[in-house]
Coordinates of C-alpha atoms in Angstrom, one line a residue:
E30 CA 79.4 116.3 103.8
A31 CA 78.4 116.3 100.2
K32 CA 80.5 113.1 99.6
A33 CA 78.7 111.4 102.5
K34 CA 75.3 112.3 101.0
E35 CA 76.4 111.2 97.5
E36 CA 77.6 107.9 99.0
E37 CA 74.3 107.5 100.8
H38 CA 72.3 108.1 97.7
K39 CA 74.5 105.7 95.7
K40 CA 73.8 103.0 98.2
A41 CA 70.1 103.7 98.1
V42 CA 70.1 103.5 94.3
E43 CA 71.9 100.2 94.4
S44 CA 69.4 98.8 96.9
L45 CA 66.5 100.0 94.8
Q46 CA 68.1 98.5 91.7
F47 CA 68.5 95.2 93.5
H48 CA 64.8 95.2 94.7
L49 CA 63.7 96.2 91.2
S50 CA 65.7 93.3 89.7
V51 CA 64.1 90.9 92.2
A52 CA 60.7 92.1 91.4
N53 CA 61.3 91.9 87.6
S54 CA 62.6 88.3 88.0
R55 CA 59.6 87.3 90.1
A56 CA 57.2 88.9 87.6
A57 CA 58.9 87.0 84.8
G58 CA 58.7 83.8 86.7
A59 CA 55.0 84.4 87.5
K60 CA 54.3 84.9 83.8
R61 CA 56.0 81.6 83.0
K62 CA 54.2 79.7 85.7
L63 CA 50.8 81.2 85.0
G64 CA 48.5 78.3 85.4
D65 CA 51.2 76.1 86.9
D66 CA 50.6 74.8 90.5
G67 CA 54.4 74.7 91.5
E68 CA 55.7 76.2 94.7
D69 CA 56.7 79.8 94.9
G70 CA 59.7 79.2 97.2
D71 CA 62.1 78.0 94.5
E72 CA 60.9 80.9 92.3
D73 CA 61.7 83.4 95.0
D74 CA 65.2 81.9 95.5
Q75 CA 65.9 82.1 91.8
A76 CA 64.6 85.7 91.6
V77 CA 67.0 86.7 94.4
L78 CA 69.9 84.9 92.8
Q79 CA 69.2 86.4 89.4
A80 CA 69.0 89.9 91.1
R81 CA 72.3 89.3 92.8
I82 CA 73.9 88.2 89.6
E83 CA 72.7 91.3 87.8
E84 CA 74.0 93.4 90.8
K85 CA 77.4 91.7 90.5
D86 CA 77.5 92.3 86.8
R87 CA 76.8 96.0 87.3
R88 CA 79.6 96.1 89.9
I89 CA 82.0 94.3 87.5
V90 CA 81.3 96.9 84.8
E91 CA 81.8 99.7 87.3
L92 CA 85.1 98.3 88.5
E93 CA 86.4 97.7 85.0
S94 CA 85.8 101.3 84.1
A95 CA 87.5 102.4 87.3
V96 CA 90.6 100.2 86.3
L97 CA 90.6 101.8 82.8
R98 CA 90.5 105.3 84.3
G99 CA 93.3 104.4 86.7
E100 CA 95.4 103.0 83.9
E101 CA 94.9 106.1 81.8
I102 CA 95.9 108.3 84.8
R103 CA 99.0 106.1 85.4
R104 CA 100.0 106.5 81.7
Q105 CA 99.6 110.3 81.8
M106 CA 101.6 110.6 85.1
H107 CA 104.4 108.3 83.8
N108 CA 104.7 110.3 80.6
R109 CA 104.7 113.6 82.5
I110 CA 107.5 112.3 84.8
Q111 CA 109.5 111.4 81.6
E112 CA 109.0 114.9 80.2
L113 CA 110.1 116.4 83.5
R114 CA 113.2 114.3 83.6
G115 CA 114.0 115.4 80.0
N116 CA 112.8 114.1 76.7
I117 CA 116.4 113.8 75.5
R118 CA 118.9 112.1 77.8
V119 CA 122.3 110.8 77.1
F120 CA 123.6 107.7 78.8
V121 CA 127.1 106.3 78.4
R122 CA 128.3 102.8 79.2
T123 CA 132.0 102.4 79.3
R124 CA 133.5 99.1 78.5
P125 CA 136.2 97.4 80.5
F126 CA 139.8 97.9 79.4
L127 CA 140.9 94.9 77.2
P128 CA 144.4 93.6 76.9
G129 CA 144.3 94.1 73.1
D130 CA 143.6 97.9 73.6
G131 CA 147.3 98.8 73.7
A132 CA 150.5 98.7 75.6
H133 CA 149.0 100.3 78.7
N134 CA 147.5 98.2 81.4
E135 CA 144.9 100.8 82.4
S136 CA 141.9 102.3 80.7
A137 CA 142.2 105.9 79.6
I138 CA 138.6 106.5 80.8
E139 CA 137.8 107.2 84.4
V140 CA 134.2 107.4 85.6
A141 CA 133.5 109.9 88.4
P142 CA 131.8 108.6 91.6
D143 CA 128.7 110.8 90.8
E144 CA 128.1 108.6 87.7
E145 CA 127.3 111.7 85.7
S146 CA 130.7 112.6 84.4
L147 CA 133.8 110.9 83.0
T148 CA 137.3 111.9 82.2
I149 CA 139.3 110.7 79.2
E150 CA 143.0 111.0 79.3
D151 CA 144.8 111.5 76.0
I152 CA 147.8 109.2 76.4
R153 CA 149.7 111.0 73.6
T154 CA 149.4 114.5 75.0
S155 CA 148.7 113.7 78.7
K156 CA 145.7 116.0 78.6
S157 CA 142.4 115.2 80.3
H158 CA 139.0 115.9 78.9
N159 CA 135.9 116.0 81.1
F160 CA 132.4 115.1 79.8
N161 CA 129.1 115.3 81.6
F162 CA 126.1 113.1 80.8
D163 CA 122.8 112.2 82.4
K164 CA 124.2 108.9 83.5
V165 CA 127.5 107.1 83.1
F166 CA 127.8 103.4 83.7
P167 CA 131.2 102.2 84.8
P168 CA 132.9 99.2 83.2
S169 CA 131.6 97.0 85.9
S170 CA 127.9 97.7 85.0
G171 CA 126.0 94.9 83.5
Q172 CA 123.1 94.9 81.1
D173 CA 120.6 94.7 84.0
L174 CA 121.7 98.0 85.4
V175 CA 121.5 99.7 82.0
F176 CA 118.0 98.2 81.4
Q177 CA 116.8 99.5 84.8
E178 CA 117.8 103.0 83.7
V179 CA 116.1 102.8 80.3
S180 CA 113.1 100.7 81.4
D181 CA 111.0 103.9 81.8
F182 CA 111.4 104.4 78.1
V183 CA 110.3 100.9 77.4
Q184 CA 107.2 101.5 79.5
S185 CA 106.4 104.7 77.6
A186 CA 106.7 102.8 74.4
L187 CA 104.3 100.1 75.7
D188 CA 101.9 102.9 76.8
G189 CA 101.8 104.1 73.2
Y190 CA 104.1 107.2 73.4
H191 CA 106.8 107.9 70.8
V192 CA 110.2 106.8 72.1
C193 CA 113.6 106.4 70.5
L194 CA 116.6 104.6 72.1
F195 CA 119.8 104.9 70.2
S196 CA 122.6 102.5 71.0
Y197 CA 126.1 102.5 69.6
G198 CA 128.9 100.1 70.0

């Protein structure tokens, strides 16, 4: 109910501002034409147009400030999401096995289907070592998939927050 009344008052204020602007424009025109025998019809049209322009200018300023408030809220929410996900995250991208890597035809690294862990087999001792990370990219992953995962960090940097991406290899 309070919102409805507030909206009603806001519309009333806008209407009064419009009529005041029309009256001010007409008064200014009357002062300029004092002693002139021109017709008042054109002056009225100009006054209404001037009032509408002023009304639109006020609306533009109002909308621009709303956009700025929305952008600030988006930045804060995005940064909060990043903090909730963890300020420090470790991603691993495994490269494909290359023929020059040794006598074996297979890679010693196996990425788990959950894409959060990998197993490295020590060929010399036949022992397996498991490692867990926030995200593991299999050898078939391209740069685009890696960028999708780190693009939130890039957005945070563009929003003015401190970000560090460390890449090795």
